[in-house]
Coordinates of C-alpha atoms in Angstrom, one line a residue:
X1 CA 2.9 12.5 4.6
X2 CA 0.7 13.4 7.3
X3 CA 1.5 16.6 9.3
X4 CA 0.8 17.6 13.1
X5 CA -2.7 18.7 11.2
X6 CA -3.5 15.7 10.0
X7 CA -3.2 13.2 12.4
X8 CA -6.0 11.9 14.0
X9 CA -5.2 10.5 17.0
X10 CA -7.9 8.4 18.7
X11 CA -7.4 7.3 22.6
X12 CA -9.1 4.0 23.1
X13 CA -9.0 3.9 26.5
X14 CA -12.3 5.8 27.1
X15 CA -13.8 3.0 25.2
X16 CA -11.7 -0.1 26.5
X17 CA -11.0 -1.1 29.9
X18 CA -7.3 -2.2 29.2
X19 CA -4.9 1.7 28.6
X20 CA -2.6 -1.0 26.5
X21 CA -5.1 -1.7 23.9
X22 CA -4.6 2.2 22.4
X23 CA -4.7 2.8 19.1
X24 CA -3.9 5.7 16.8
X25 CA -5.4 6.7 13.4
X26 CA -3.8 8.5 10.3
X27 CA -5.4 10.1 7.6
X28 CA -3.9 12.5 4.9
X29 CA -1.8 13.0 1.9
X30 CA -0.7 15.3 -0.8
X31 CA -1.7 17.3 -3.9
X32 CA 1.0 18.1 -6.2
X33 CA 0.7 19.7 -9.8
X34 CA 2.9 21.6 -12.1
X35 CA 3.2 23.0 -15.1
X36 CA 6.0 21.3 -17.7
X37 CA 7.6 23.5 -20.9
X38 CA 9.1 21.4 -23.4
X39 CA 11.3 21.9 -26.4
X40 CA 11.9 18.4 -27.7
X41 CA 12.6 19.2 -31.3
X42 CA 9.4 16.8 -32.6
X43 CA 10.0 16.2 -36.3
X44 CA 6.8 15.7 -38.0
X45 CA 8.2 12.9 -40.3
X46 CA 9.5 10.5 -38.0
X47 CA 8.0 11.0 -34.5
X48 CA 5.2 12.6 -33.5
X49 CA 3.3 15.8 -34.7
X50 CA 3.2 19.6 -32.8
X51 CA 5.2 22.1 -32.3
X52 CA 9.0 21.6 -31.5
X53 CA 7.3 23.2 -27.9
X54 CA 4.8 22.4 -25.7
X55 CA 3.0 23.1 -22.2
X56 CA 1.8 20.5 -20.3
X57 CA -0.7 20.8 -16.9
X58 CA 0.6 17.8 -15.0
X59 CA 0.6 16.0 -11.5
X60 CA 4.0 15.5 -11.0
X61 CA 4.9 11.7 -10.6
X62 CA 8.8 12.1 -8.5
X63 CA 6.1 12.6 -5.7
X64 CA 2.1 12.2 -6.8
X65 CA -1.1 13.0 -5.9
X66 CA -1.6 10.3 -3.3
X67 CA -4.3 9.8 0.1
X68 CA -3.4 7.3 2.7
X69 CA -5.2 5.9 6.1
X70 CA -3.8 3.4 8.7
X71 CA -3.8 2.7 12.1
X72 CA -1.3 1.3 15.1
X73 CA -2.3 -0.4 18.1
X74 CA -0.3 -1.4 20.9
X75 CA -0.6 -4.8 21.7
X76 CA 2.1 -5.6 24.5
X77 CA 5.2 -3.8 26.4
X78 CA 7.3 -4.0 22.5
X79 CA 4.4 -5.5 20.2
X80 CA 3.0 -3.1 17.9
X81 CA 0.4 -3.8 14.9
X82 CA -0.7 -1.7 12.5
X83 CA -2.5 -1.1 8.7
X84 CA -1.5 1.6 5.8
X85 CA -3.8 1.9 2.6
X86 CA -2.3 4.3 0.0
X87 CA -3.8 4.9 -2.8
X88 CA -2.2 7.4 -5.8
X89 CA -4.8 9.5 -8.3
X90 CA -3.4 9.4 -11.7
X91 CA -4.3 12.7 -13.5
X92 CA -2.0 13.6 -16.3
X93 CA 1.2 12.4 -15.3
X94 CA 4.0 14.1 -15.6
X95 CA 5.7 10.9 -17.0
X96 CA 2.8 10.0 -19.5
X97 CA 2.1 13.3 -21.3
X98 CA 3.2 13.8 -25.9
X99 CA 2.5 16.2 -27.8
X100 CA -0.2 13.7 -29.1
X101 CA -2.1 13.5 -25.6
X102 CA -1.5 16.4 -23.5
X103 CA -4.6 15.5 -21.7
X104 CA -5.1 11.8 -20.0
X105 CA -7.9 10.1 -18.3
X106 CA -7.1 9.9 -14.6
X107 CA -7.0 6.6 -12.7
X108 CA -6.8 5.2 -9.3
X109 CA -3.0 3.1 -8.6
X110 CA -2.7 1.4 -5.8
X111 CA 0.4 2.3 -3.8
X112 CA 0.6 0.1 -0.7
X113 CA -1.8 -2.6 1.5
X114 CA 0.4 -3.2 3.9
X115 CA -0.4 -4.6 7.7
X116 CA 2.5 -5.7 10.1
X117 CA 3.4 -6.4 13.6
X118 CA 6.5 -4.9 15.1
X119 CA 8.2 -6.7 17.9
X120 CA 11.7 -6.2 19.5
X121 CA 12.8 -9.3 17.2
X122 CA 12.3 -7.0 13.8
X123 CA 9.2 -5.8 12.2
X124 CA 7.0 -8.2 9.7
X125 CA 4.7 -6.6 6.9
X126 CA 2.5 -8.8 4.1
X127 CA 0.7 -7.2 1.2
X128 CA 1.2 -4.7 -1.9
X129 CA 4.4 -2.7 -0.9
X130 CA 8.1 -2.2 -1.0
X131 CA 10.2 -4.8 -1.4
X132 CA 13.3 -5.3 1.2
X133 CA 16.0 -3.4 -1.4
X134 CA 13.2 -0.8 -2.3
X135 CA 15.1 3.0 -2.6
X136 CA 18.0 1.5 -1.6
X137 CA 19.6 3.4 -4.7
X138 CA 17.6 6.8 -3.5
X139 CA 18.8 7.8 -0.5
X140 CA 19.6 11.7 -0.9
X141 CA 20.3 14.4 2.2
X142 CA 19.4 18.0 -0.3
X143 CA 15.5 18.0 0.1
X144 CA 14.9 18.6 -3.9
X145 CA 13.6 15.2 -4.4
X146 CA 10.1 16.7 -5.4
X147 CA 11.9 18.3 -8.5
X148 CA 14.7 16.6 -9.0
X149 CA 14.3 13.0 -8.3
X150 CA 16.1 9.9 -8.6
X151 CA 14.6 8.2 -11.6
X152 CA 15.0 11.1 -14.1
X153 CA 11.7 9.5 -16.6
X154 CA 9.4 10.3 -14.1
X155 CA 9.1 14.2 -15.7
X156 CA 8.5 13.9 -19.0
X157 CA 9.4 10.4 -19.4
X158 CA 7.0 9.5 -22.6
X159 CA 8.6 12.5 -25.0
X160 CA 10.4 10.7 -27.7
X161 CA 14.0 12.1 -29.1
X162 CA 13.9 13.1 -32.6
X163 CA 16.0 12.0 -35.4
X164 CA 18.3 14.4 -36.8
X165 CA 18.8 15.3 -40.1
X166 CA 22.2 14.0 -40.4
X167 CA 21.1 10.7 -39.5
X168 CA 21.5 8.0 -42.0
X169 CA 22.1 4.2 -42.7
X170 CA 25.0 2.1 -44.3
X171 CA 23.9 -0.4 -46.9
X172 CA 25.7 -3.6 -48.1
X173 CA 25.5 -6.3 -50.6
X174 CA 24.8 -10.2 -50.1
X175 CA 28.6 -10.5 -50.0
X176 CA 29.6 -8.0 -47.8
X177 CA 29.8 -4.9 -50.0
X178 CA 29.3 -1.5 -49.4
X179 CA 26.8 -0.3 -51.7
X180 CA 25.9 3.1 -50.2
X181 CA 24.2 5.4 -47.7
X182 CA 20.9 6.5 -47.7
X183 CA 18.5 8.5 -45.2
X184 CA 16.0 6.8 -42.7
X185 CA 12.7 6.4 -44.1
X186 CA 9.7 6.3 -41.5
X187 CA 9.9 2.7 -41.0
X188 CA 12.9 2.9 -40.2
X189 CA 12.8 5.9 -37.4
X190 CA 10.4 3.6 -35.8
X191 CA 12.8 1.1 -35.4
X192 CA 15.3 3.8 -33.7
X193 CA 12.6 5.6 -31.8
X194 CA 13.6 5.8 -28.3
X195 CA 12.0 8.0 -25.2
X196 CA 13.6 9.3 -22.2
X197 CA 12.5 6.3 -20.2
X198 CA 13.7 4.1 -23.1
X199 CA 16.5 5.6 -22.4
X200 CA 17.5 6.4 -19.1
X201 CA 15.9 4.9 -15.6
X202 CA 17.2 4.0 -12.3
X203 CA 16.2 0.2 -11.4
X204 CA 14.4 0.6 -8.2
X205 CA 14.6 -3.0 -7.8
X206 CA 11.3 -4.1 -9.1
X207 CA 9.0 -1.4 -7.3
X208 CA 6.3 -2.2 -5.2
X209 CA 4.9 -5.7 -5.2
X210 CA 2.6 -8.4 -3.6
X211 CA 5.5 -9.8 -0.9
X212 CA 6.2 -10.6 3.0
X213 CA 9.1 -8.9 4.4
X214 CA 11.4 -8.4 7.4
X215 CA 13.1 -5.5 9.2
X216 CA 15.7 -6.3 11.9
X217 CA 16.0 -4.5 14.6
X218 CA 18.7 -1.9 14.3
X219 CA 22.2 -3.8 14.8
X220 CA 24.3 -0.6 15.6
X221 CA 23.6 1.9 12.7
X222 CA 22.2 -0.9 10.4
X223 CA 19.1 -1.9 9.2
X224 CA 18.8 -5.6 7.2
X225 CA 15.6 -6.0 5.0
X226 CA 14.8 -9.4 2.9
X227 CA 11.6 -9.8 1.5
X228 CA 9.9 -12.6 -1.0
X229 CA 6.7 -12.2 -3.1
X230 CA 5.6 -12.2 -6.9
X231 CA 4.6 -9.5 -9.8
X232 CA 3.0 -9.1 -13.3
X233 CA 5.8 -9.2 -15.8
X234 CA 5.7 -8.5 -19.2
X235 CA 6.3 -12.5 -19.7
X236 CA 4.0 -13.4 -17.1
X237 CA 4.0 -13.2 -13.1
X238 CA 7.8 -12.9 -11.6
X239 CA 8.7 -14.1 -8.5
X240 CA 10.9 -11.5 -6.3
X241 CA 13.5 -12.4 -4.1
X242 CA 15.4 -9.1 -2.1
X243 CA 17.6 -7.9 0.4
X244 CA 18.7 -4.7 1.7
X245 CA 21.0 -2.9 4.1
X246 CA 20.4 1.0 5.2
X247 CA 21.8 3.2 7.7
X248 CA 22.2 6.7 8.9
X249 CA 24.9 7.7 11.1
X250 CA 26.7 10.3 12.4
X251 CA 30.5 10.8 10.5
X252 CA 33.3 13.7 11.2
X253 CA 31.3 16.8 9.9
X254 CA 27.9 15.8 9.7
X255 CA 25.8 12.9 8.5
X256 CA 25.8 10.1 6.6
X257 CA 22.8 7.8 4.2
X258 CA 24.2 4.3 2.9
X259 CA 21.7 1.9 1.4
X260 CA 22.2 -1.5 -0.2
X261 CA 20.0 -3.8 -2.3
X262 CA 20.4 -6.9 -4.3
X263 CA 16.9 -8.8 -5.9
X264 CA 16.5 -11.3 -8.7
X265 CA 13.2 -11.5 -10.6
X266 CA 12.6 -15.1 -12.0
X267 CA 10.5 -14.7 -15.3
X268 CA 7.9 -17.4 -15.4
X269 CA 6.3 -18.3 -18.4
X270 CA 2.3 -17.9 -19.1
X271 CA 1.6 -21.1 -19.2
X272 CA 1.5 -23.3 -16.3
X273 CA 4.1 -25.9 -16.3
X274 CA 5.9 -24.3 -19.4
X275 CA 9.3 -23.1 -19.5
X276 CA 10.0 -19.4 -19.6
X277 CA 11.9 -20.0 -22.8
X278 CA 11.8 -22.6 -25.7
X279 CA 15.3 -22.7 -25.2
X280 CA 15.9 -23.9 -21.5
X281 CA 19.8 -23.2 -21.4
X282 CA 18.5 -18.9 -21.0
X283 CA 18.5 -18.1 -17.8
X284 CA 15.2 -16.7 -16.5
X285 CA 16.7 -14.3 -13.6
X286 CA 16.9 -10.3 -13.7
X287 CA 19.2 -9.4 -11.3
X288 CA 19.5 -5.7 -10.2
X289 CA 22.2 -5.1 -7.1
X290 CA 24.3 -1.4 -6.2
X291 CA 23.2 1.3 -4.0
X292 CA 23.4 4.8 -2.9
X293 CA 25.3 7.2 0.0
X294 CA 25.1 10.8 0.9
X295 CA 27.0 12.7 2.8
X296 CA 25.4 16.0 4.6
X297 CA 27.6 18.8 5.7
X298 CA 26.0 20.0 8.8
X299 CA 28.0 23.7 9.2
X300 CA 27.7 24.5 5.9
X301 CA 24.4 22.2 4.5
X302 CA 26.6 21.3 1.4
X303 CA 25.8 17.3 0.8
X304 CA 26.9 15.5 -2.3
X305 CA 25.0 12.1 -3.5
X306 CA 26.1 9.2 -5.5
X307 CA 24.2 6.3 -6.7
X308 CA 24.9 3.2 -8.9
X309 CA 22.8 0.4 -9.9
X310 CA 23.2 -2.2 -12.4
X311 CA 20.4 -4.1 -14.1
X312 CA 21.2 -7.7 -15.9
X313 CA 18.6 -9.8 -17.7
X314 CA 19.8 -12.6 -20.7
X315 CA 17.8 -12.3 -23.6
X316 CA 15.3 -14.8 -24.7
X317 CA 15.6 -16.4 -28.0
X318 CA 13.4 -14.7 -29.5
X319 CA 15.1 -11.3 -28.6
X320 CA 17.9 -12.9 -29.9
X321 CA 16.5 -14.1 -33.7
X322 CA 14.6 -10.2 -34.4
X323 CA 15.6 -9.0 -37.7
X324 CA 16.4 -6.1 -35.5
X325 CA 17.7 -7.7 -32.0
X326 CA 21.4 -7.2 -33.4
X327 CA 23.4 -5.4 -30.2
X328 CA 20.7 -5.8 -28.0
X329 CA 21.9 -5.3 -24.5
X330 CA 22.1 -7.7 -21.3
X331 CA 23.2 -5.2 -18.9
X332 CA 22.2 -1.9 -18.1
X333 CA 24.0 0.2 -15.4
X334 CA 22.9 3.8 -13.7
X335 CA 25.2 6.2 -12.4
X336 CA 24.2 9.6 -10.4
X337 CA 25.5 12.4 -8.8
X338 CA 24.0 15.5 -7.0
X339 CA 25.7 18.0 -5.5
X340 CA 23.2 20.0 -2.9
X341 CA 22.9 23.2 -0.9
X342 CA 20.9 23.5 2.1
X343 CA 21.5 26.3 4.4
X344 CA 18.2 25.9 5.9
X345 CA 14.9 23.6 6.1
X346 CA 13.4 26.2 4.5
X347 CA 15.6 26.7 1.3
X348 CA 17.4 23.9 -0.9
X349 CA 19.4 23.8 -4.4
X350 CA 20.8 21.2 -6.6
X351 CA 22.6 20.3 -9.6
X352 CA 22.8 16.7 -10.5
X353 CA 24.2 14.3 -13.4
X354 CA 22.5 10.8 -14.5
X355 CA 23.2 8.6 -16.7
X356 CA 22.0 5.0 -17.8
X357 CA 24.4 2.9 -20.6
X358 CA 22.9 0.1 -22.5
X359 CA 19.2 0.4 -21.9
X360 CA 18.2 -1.3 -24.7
X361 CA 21.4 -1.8 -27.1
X362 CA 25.0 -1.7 -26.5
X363 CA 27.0 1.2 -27.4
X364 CA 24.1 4.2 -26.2
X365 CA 23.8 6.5 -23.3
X366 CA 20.6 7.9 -22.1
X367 CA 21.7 11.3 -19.7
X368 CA 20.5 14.1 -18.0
X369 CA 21.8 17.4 -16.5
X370 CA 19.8 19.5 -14.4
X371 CA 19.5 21.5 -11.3
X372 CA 16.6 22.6 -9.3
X373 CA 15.2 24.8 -6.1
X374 CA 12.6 23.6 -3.6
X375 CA 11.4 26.5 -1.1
X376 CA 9.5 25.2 2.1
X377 CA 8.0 27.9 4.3
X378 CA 5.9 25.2 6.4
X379 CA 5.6 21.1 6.4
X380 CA 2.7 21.5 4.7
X381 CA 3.8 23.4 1.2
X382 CA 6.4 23.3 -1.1
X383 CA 7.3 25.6 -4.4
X384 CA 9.3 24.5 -6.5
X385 CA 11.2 25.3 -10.2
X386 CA 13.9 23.0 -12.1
X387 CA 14.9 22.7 -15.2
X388 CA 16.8 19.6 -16.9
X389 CA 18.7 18.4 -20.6
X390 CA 18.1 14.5 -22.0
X391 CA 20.6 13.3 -24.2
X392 CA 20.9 10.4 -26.1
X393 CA 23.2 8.5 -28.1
X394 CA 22.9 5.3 -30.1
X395 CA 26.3 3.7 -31.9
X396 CA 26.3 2.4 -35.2
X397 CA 24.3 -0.7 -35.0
X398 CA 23.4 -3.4 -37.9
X399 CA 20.4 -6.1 -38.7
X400 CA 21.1 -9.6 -38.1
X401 CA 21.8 -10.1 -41.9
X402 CA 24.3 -7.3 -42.0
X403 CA 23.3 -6.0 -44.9
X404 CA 21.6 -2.7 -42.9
X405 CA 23.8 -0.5 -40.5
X406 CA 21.8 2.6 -39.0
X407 CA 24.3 5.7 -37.6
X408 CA 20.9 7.9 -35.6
X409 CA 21.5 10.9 -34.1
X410 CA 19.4 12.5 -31.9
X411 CA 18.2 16.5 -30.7
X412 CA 18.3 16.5 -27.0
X413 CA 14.8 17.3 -24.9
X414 CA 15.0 20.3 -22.6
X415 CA 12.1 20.6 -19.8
X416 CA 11.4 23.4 -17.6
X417 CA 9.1 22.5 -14.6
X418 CA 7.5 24.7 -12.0
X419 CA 4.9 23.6 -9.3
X420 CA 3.6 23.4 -5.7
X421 CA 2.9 20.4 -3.6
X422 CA 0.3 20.5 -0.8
X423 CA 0.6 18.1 1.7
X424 CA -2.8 17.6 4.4

């Protein structure tokens, strides 16, 4: 993040005796904001209220308002230690706007409190930070990250999809029968209601979390990463176990990004001593493996990007017993695909396709299409301009008794964003 402009580099020698002891100082970061048009067909009767359009003034979360310090000091010939504080400002997120609250209170989220020492045996950090397989599913050579990121929720990731009309439920008798079909009521869009990060997402394996980690050296063009620490769940604090491989190298035409990752989350119950699930056989492990590679033309600045990452998490009995839990999924799996232009540092274009299967019930598909243009006339600034289609789809699905079978159908959510990103 910081620039030749904002670096602060501080010589200790004038003020220590020994020229080893030098340390260096960082301080900067980054302003981003945009501006977000929406037409997400809102109906009034099942899920939300507004216009089927809306603006929104946002801070844009693929890469947010954010200011960071740290320091390095060298400590002997190959033995470096250092600090990094980062600390993101939460103003109207582009991920947390609705036509409800266009307008959010802004909050402080801390990023990363790292320290480490590097050595010429690897690098050790402890704190609040990445884990080990941490963007190993978002490498990406075309330089439109800042509009067209990875995790596809993270612009306009709290709209919800709106029922159609033609959506409508089957209805059955005690024995079996079919009696009928009828419309969704309220109640009943609730329990279909789905948003785009409901419905699409790209498992960064766990995000950043409390852990100690380990870089090796590189071994030819490879870095290995493992890392161990803990985070709040939603059933209580989780316990992170990762690994990772990355590399860049040098292939017949150009270059070359391949990353790797593999973590399990163990699920621990509230209470001390408890288990994590009345039923001990349910296995209390998310695991989240699969990776990413592009490829970057270097005659041409054509590069083409593929990710895939799978989530999998058993479901706890009382998932399983909901009058609604019927078809609930154990697996999730992301695919991606960008294909890139970037004749110059100065100029890049995308287009790119993503799609999650089975976020929250089998038989649905959460997808996006989009493209987008990032112009960069210094280090400093960016402009930028995308614009992007969610999709989803649900199959037919039933309650536990059977007796209820819902067929939704759903108007897609189109989102135009434009902004500029400010880096100090």
């Amino acid at each position: 993040m910081g620039s030749p402009k904002s670096l602060l580099a501080i010589t200790a020698s004038s003020l220590i005796a020994t020229p080893a002891l030098a340390a260096e100082f960082d301080v900067g970061g980054q302003v981003n904001r945009a501006v977000m048009f929406v037409e997400d067909g809102y109906a009034p009767d099942y899920l939300g209220v507004g216009p089927s359009s809306e603006f929104y003034h946002v801070d844009n979360r693929n890469s947010p308002t954010r200011v960071h310090m740290g320091g390095t000091q060298r400590l002997m010939e190959g033995w470096t230690a250092g600090a990094l504080v980062e600390v993101g400002i939460l103003s109207n997120g582009s991920n947390d706007v609705t036509p409800e609250e266009k307008s959010i209170d802004g909050e402080f989220d801390q990023r990363i409190t790292d320290a480490f020492i590097d050595s010429p045996w690897g690098k050790i950090t402890v704190g609040h930070g990445e884990g080990a397989a941490y963007n190993a599913g978002r490498l990406d050579y075309s330089g439109t990250g800042v509009i067209s990121f990875r995790n596809p929720s993270l612009i306009g990731g709290s709209l919800n999809y709106a029922l159609k009309d033609s959506s409508f439920k089957r209805k059955f008798d005690a024995d079996g029968n079919f009696t009928g079909t009828e419309a969704f009521d309220l109640q009943e869009g609730d329990n279909n209601r789905s948003s785009i990060s409901g419905s699409i997402r790209d498992f960064n394996f766990e995000g950043r979390h409390e852990r100690i980690r380990y870089d090796s050296p590189r071994l030819g063009p490879v870095t290995l990463s493992i890392s161990t620490g803990h985070d709040s769940g939603s059933d209580g604090d989780e316990s992170i176990t990762q690994a990772g491989l990355k590399s860049g190298l040098r292939v017949p035409g150009g270059r070359m990004l391949i990353g790797l990752g593999y973590s399990i989350a163990t699920r621990n119950a509230e209470a001390p001593n408890a288990p994590f699930d009345p039923d001990r056989g349910v296995d209390p492990d998310i695991t989240t493996y699969g990776g990413s590679v592009s490829y970057y033309h270097s005659d041409t600045g054509f590069n083409v990007t593929l990710a895939a990452v799978n989530y999998e998490a058993e479901l706890t009995s009382e998932e399983r017993t909901g009058t609604f839990s019927s078809t609930r999924s154990e697996l999730s799996q992301f695919r991606y695909i960008k294909l890139g232009y970037r004749p110059s540092r100065h100029h890049a274009f995308d287009i790119h396709y993503g799609e999650t299967r089975d976020r929250n019930k089998d038989d649905e598909k959460g997808s996006v299409v989009g493209a987008g243009y990032v112009w960069s006339p210094t280090d400093m600034f960016d402009l930028y301009a995308g614009a992007k289609i969610h999709s989803f789809e649900r199959g037919e699905w039933c309650t536990s008794s059977g007796r209820t079978c819902y067929n939704p159908e759903y108007e897609d959510i189109t989102i135009v964003t434009t902004g500029g990103r400010v880096k100090f």
